[in-house]
Amino acid sequence: MHVLLTAGPTYEPLDPVRFLGNRSTGKMGYALAEAFAGVGATVTLISGPVALPPPASPSIKTVRVETAQQMYEAAAVVAPTAEVWVFAAAVADYRPATVAPEKIKKAGDTLTLELVKNVDIAATLGQTKRPEQFAVGFALETTNELAHALDKLQRKNFDLVVLNSLRDAGAGFGHDTNKVSVLDRAGQVLNFELQAKTELARVLVQLIQARITTSYA
Ligand code: CTP
């Protein structure tokens, strides 16, 4: 089994020294890469800028990128030959409309930035997904969690969506633990306890494996 995995944040440059980013650490995505390798899969891990060392397993190939556009281009190369796609990256939805060639100097009391939309990696690749391929997305929501997550599943052609709620203590960005619910296309919801991201990664990989086996049966 070949797995395409996106992880970490993206950095969208503003000038040679500044960027727009987010607080994703990449821990959940890196833990998933290790867990897939643990069950014998080969993994292409496309990672935004994170402080984590590249996974040691020889069956994980790590490709480091910075921007959403670079992450999309790297993922598009791998997607046709990967049976499983997991989109764990926190991709910046917008980037600065222009990247200043020189450091932006301070001037005036306010500064307005114009942002333009980035490519939606999961949704764009989702349009090319073949019936035998399996896609898993993540959703981080603060309100109407289940409804938003189900909408994302349909819009991005996911088979499963992993929902983290920011309302849960210990879940989401920066923590070593996570508490998630998993939704499928039939609207079935599985709730998981708060647990270490490494343990949760193993549980999610088992769930994905079981779903793939069922769809081939
Ligand atoms: N995603 C992606 N490319 C983007 C934005 C999101 O591949 N440009 C993927 C994420 O990796 C995740 C899923 O889409 O698996 C949902 O991401 P999220 O940021 O929650 O969704 P958005 O579509 O950005 O919706 P919103 O910000 O309005 O909640």
Tab-separated table of C-alpha atoms and ligand atoms in Angstrom:
chain	number	residue	atom	x	y	z
A	1	MET	CA	0.000	0.000	0.000
A	2	HIS	CA	1.323	3.450	-0.945
A	3	VAL	CA	0.092	6.363	1.147
A	4	LEU	CA	0.204	10.054	0.272
A	5	LEU	CA	0.231	12.123	3.450
A	6	THR	CA	0.305	15.910	3.831
A	7	ALA	CA	1.346	17.319	7.210
A	8	GLY	CA	2.270	20.483	9.060
A	9	PRO	CA	1.494	24.109	8.237
A	10	THR	CA	2.260	26.044	5.076
A	11	TYR	CA	4.187	29.303	5.111
A	12	GLU	CA	3.105	31.950	2.643
A	13	PRO	CA	5.861	34.525	2.082
A	14	LEU	CA	5.195	38.229	2.384
A	15	ASP	CA	8.723	39.518	1.843
A	16	PRO	CA	12.206	37.929	2.170
A	17	VAL	CA	11.942	37.761	5.992
A	18	ARG	CA	8.204	37.407	6.744
A	19	PHE	CA	5.438	34.900	6.095
A	20	LEU	CA	1.834	34.091	7.011
A	21	GLY	CA	1.552	30.754	8.777
A	22	ASN	CA	-0.321	28.867	11.480
A	23	ARG	CA	0.361	26.929	14.668
A	24	SER	CA	0.289	23.397	13.238
A	25	THR	CA	3.247	21.352	14.547
A	26	GLY	CA	2.870	18.383	12.163
A	27	LYS	CA	2.733	15.915	15.091
A	28	MET	CA	-0.499	14.188	14.005
A	29	GLY	CA	0.668	13.803	10.392
A	30	TYR	CA	4.124	12.526	11.383
A	31	ALA	CA	2.548	10.055	13.831
A	32	LEU	CA	0.292	8.806	11.007
A	33	ALA	CA	3.310	8.353	8.726
A	34	GLU	CA	5.011	6.191	11.381
A	35	ALA	CA	1.803	4.226	12.005
A	36	PHE	CA	1.325	3.485	8.283
A	37	ALA	CA	4.965	2.397	8.024
A	38	GLY	CA	4.349	0.185	11.073
A	39	VAL	CA	1.741	-1.833	9.146
A	40	GLY	CA	4.016	-2.239	6.116
A	41	ALA	CA	2.880	0.693	3.915
A	42	THR	CA	5.225	2.927	1.957
A	43	VAL	CA	4.534	6.583	2.682
A	44	THR	CA	5.262	9.803	0.841
A	45	LEU	CA	5.088	12.442	3.568
A	46	ILE	CA	4.755	15.934	2.126
A	47	SER	CA	5.578	18.207	4.993
A	48	GLY	CA	5.323	21.924	5.525
A	49	PRO	CA	7.887	23.654	7.777
A	50	VAL	CA	7.963	21.859	11.150
A	51	ALA	CA	10.495	21.460	13.954
A	52	LEU	CA	10.208	17.640	13.916
A	53	PRO	CA	13.037	15.471	12.562
A	54	PRO	CA	12.202	13.486	9.398
A	55	PRO	CA	10.780	10.054	10.353
A	56	ALA	CA	13.524	7.447	10.585
A	57	SER	CA	11.640	4.584	8.903
A	58	PRO	CA	13.115	3.717	5.483
A	59	SER	CA	9.603	3.222	4.092
A	60	ILE	CA	8.766	6.901	4.644
A	61	LYS	CA	9.979	9.348	2.000
A	62	THR	CA	9.774	12.903	3.329
A	63	VAL	CA	9.411	15.797	0.899
A	64	ARG	CA	9.797	19.212	2.523
A	65	VAL	CA	7.844	22.137	1.085
A	66	GLU	CA	6.964	25.611	2.239
A	67	THR	CA	3.901	27.009	0.477
A	68	ALA	CA	0.449	25.587	-0.352
A	69	GLN	CA	1.294	25.741	-4.056
A	70	GLN	CA	4.485	23.705	-3.508
A	71	MET	CA	2.567	21.217	-1.339
A	72	TYR	CA	-0.062	20.843	-4.073
A	73	GLU	CA	2.559	20.291	-6.793
A	74	ALA	CA	4.377	17.643	-4.736
A	75	ALA	CA	1.088	15.889	-3.836
A	76	ALA	CA	-0.184	15.930	-7.442
A	77	VAL	CA	2.892	13.949	-8.553
A	78	VAL	CA	2.237	11.186	-5.999
A	79	ALA	CA	-1.602	11.081	-5.949
A	80	PRO	CA	-2.201	8.946	-9.077
A	81	THR	CA	-0.100	6.052	-7.738
A	82	ALA	CA	-1.113	6.201	-4.051
A	83	GLU	CA	-4.025	4.024	-2.937
A	84	VAL	CA	-4.604	6.091	0.202
A	85	TRP	CA	-4.513	9.883	0.549
A	86	VAL	CA	-4.448	11.498	3.979
A	87	PHE	CA	-4.629	15.287	4.157
A	88	ALA	CA	-3.426	16.165	7.650
A	89	ALA	CA	-1.777	19.479	6.697
A	90	ALA	CA	-3.092	22.820	7.929
A	91	VAL	CA	-2.873	24.543	4.567
A	92	ALA	CA	-3.103	28.342	4.471
A	93	ASP	CA	-6.336	29.213	2.689
A	94	TYR	CA	-4.917	32.524	1.421
A	95	ARG	CA	-1.504	33.958	0.528
A	96	PRO	CA	-0.265	37.521	0.038
A	97	ALA	CA	-1.208	38.708	-3.473
A	98	THR	CA	2.361	39.870	-4.046
A	99	VAL	CA	5.653	38.908	-2.428
A	100	ALA	CA	7.773	42.033	-1.899
A	101	PRO	CA	11.281	41.531	-3.305
A	102	GLU	CA	12.767	43.599	-0.451
A	103	LYS	CA	11.862	43.773	3.234
A	104	ILE	CA	8.677	45.826	3.677
A	105	LYS	CA	9.628	49.004	5.544
A	106	LYS	CA	7.501	50.407	8.332
A	107	ALA	CA	5.349	53.327	7.098
A	108	GLY	CA	2.096	54.755	8.497
A	109	ASP	CA	-0.019	53.543	11.408
A	110	THR	CA	-1.828	50.787	9.556
A	111	LEU	CA	-0.866	48.291	6.887
A	112	THR	CA	-3.398	46.510	4.686
A	113	LEU	CA	-2.430	43.248	3.034
A	114	GLU	CA	-4.218	41.899	0.005
A	115	LEU	CA	-4.602	38.106	0.088
A	116	VAL	CA	-5.580	35.740	-2.708
A	117	LYS	CA	-7.002	32.234	-2.409
A	118	ASN	CA	-4.657	29.248	-2.414
A	119	VAL	CA	-5.353	26.009	-4.237
A	120	ASP	CA	-7.411	23.564	-2.147
A	121	ILE	CA	-5.139	20.521	-2.350
A	122	ALA	CA	-7.650	17.988	-1.055
A	123	ALA	CA	-10.580	19.274	-3.136
A	124	THR	CA	-8.553	19.557	-6.357
A	125	LEU	CA	-7.071	16.071	-6.055
A	126	GLY	CA	-10.468	14.794	-4.887
A	127	GLN	CA	-11.853	15.505	-8.376
A	128	THR	CA	-9.339	13.007	-9.807
A	129	LYS	CA	-9.926	10.254	-7.217
A	130	ARG	CA	-10.598	6.822	-8.706
A	131	PRO	CA	-13.155	4.453	-7.081
A	132	GLU	CA	-10.416	2.206	-5.678
A	133	GLN	CA	-8.598	5.119	-4.025
A	134	PHE	CA	-9.404	6.143	-0.445
A	135	ALA	CA	-9.151	9.724	0.849
A	136	VAL	CA	-9.108	10.940	4.437
A	137	GLY	CA	-9.359	14.589	5.415
A	138	PHE	CA	-9.145	16.507	8.656
A	139	ALA	CA	-11.473	19.239	9.850
A	140	LEU	CA	-10.907	21.669	12.678
A	141	GLU	CA	-14.146	23.354	13.640
A	142	THR	CA	-15.365	25.576	16.443
A	143	THR	CA	-19.114	25.652	15.700
A	144	ASN	CA	-21.621	23.209	14.130
A	145	GLU	CA	-18.768	20.706	14.042
A	146	LEU	CA	-20.566	17.673	12.604
A	147	ALA	CA	-22.442	19.609	9.923
A	148	HIS	CA	-19.296	21.439	8.756
A	149	ALA	CA	-17.246	18.232	8.767
A	150	LEU	CA	-19.869	16.364	6.725
A	151	ASP	CA	-20.010	19.243	4.256
A	152	LYS	CA	-16.194	19.088	3.890
A	153	LEU	CA	-16.350	15.319	3.352
A	154	GLN	CA	-18.765	15.768	0.448
A	155	ARG	CA	-17.145	18.876	-1.032
A	156	LYS	CA	-13.645	17.380	-1.014
A	157	ASN	CA	-14.675	13.817	-1.953
A	158	PHE	CA	-13.284	12.282	1.259
A	159	ASP	CA	-14.197	8.743	2.337
A	160	LEU	CA	-13.569	9.643	5.977
A	161	VAL	CA	-13.148	12.944	7.773
A	162	VAL	CA	-11.386	13.254	11.121
A	163	LEU	CA	-12.929	16.032	13.165
A	164	ASN	CA	-11.040	17.823	15.946
A	165	SER	CA	-13.005	20.277	17.970
A	166	LEU	CA	-11.137	23.206	19.493
A	167	ARG	CA	-13.682	23.036	22.333
A	168	ASP	CA	-11.997	19.902	23.683
A	169	ALA	CA	-9.123	20.545	26.085
A	170	GLY	CA	-5.934	18.792	24.949
A	171	ALA	CA	-7.083	18.477	21.323
A	172	GLY	CA	-5.584	20.039	18.228
A	173	PHE	CA	-2.616	22.256	17.527
A	174	GLY	CA	0.512	21.988	19.623
A	175	HIS	CA	-0.690	19.217	21.951
A	176	ASP	CA	0.711	15.692	22.160
A	177	THR	CA	-2.821	14.393	22.618
A	178	ASN	CA	-5.897	14.606	20.438
A	179	LYS	CA	-9.618	13.881	20.735
A	180	VAL	CA	-11.414	13.247	17.487
A	181	SER	CA	-14.578	11.961	15.905
A	182	VAL	CA	-14.491	10.206	12.547
A	183	LEU	CA	-17.354	10.600	10.058
A	184	ASP	CA	-17.973	8.492	6.982
A	185	ARG	CA	-19.990	9.019	3.812
A	186	ALA	CA	-23.004	7.267	5.309
A	187	GLY	CA	-23.058	9.847	8.095
A	188	GLN	CA	-21.867	7.317	10.698
A	189	VAL	CA	-19.899	8.955	13.531
A	190	LEU	CA	-17.243	7.215	15.633
A	191	ASN	CA	-16.078	9.034	18.761
A	192	PHE	CA	-12.590	8.417	20.168
A	193	GLU	CA	-11.269	9.188	23.626
A	194	LEU	CA	-8.561	11.772	24.299
A	195	GLN	CA	-5.300	9.934	23.700
A	196	ALA	CA	-1.689	10.373	22.603
A	197	LYS	CA	-1.394	11.345	18.921
A	198	THR	CA	0.906	8.342	18.393
A	199	GLU	CA	-1.766	5.979	19.761
A	200	LEU	CA	-4.581	7.712	17.883
A	201	ALA	CA	-2.523	7.414	14.668
A	202	ARG	CA	-2.398	3.630	15.115
A	203	VAL	CA	-6.165	3.501	15.705
A	204	LEU	CA	-6.864	5.618	12.604
A	205	VAL	CA	-4.574	3.466	10.445
A	206	GLN	CA	-6.428	0.325	11.631
A	207	LEU	CA	-9.744	1.960	10.809
A	208	ILE	CA	-8.551	2.997	7.332
A	209	GLN	CA	-7.177	-0.508	6.677
A	210	ALA	CA	-10.489	-2.078	7.735
A	211	ARG	CA	-12.437	0.291	5.452
A	212	ILE	CA	-10.198	-0.461	2.473
A	213	THR	CA	-10.480	-4.200	2.997
A	214	THR	CA	-14.278	-3.902	3.213
A	215	SER	CA	-14.512	-1.865	0.016
A	216	TYR	CA	-12.460	-4.486	-1.861
A	217	ALA	CA	-14.453	-7.413	-0.451
B	1	CTP	N1	-7.024	21.368	2.806
B	1	CTP	C1	-6.209	21.298	1.681
B	1	CTP	N2	-5.896	22.453	1.001
B	1	CTP	C2	-6.355	23.650	1.412
B	1	CTP	C3	-7.182	23.741	2.573
B	1	CTP	C4	-7.493	22.568	3.246
B	1	CTP	O1	-5.777	20.201	1.296
B	1	CTP	N3	-6.031	24.761	0.727
B	1	CTP	C5	-7.401	20.108	3.498
B	1	CTP	C6	-6.819	19.971	4.889
B	1	CTP	O2	-5.580	19.290	4.859
B	1	CTP	C7	-7.901	19.167	5.600
B	1	CTP	C8	-9.190	19.607	4.925
B	1	CTP	O3	-8.796	20.117	3.656
B	1	CTP	O4	-7.771	17.776	5.377
B	1	CTP	C9	-10.025	20.606	5.657
B	1	CTP	O5	-9.266	21.734	5.952
B	1	CTP	P1	-9.920	23.023	6.633
B	1	CTP	O6	-8.886	24.077	6.724
B	1	CTP	O7	-10.656	22.608	7.878
B	1	CTP	O8	-11.025	23.362	5.550
B	1	CTP	P2	-11.280	24.599	4.644
B	1	CTP	O9	-11.729	24.082	3.322
B	1	CTP	O10	-10.106	25.510	4.632
B	1	CTP	O11	-12.552	25.241	5.325
B	1	CTP	P3	-12.710	26.418	6.406
B	1	CTP	O12	-11.360	27.061	6.576
B	1	CTP	O13	-13.726	27.305	5.759
B	1	CTP	O14	-13.227	25.719	7.615
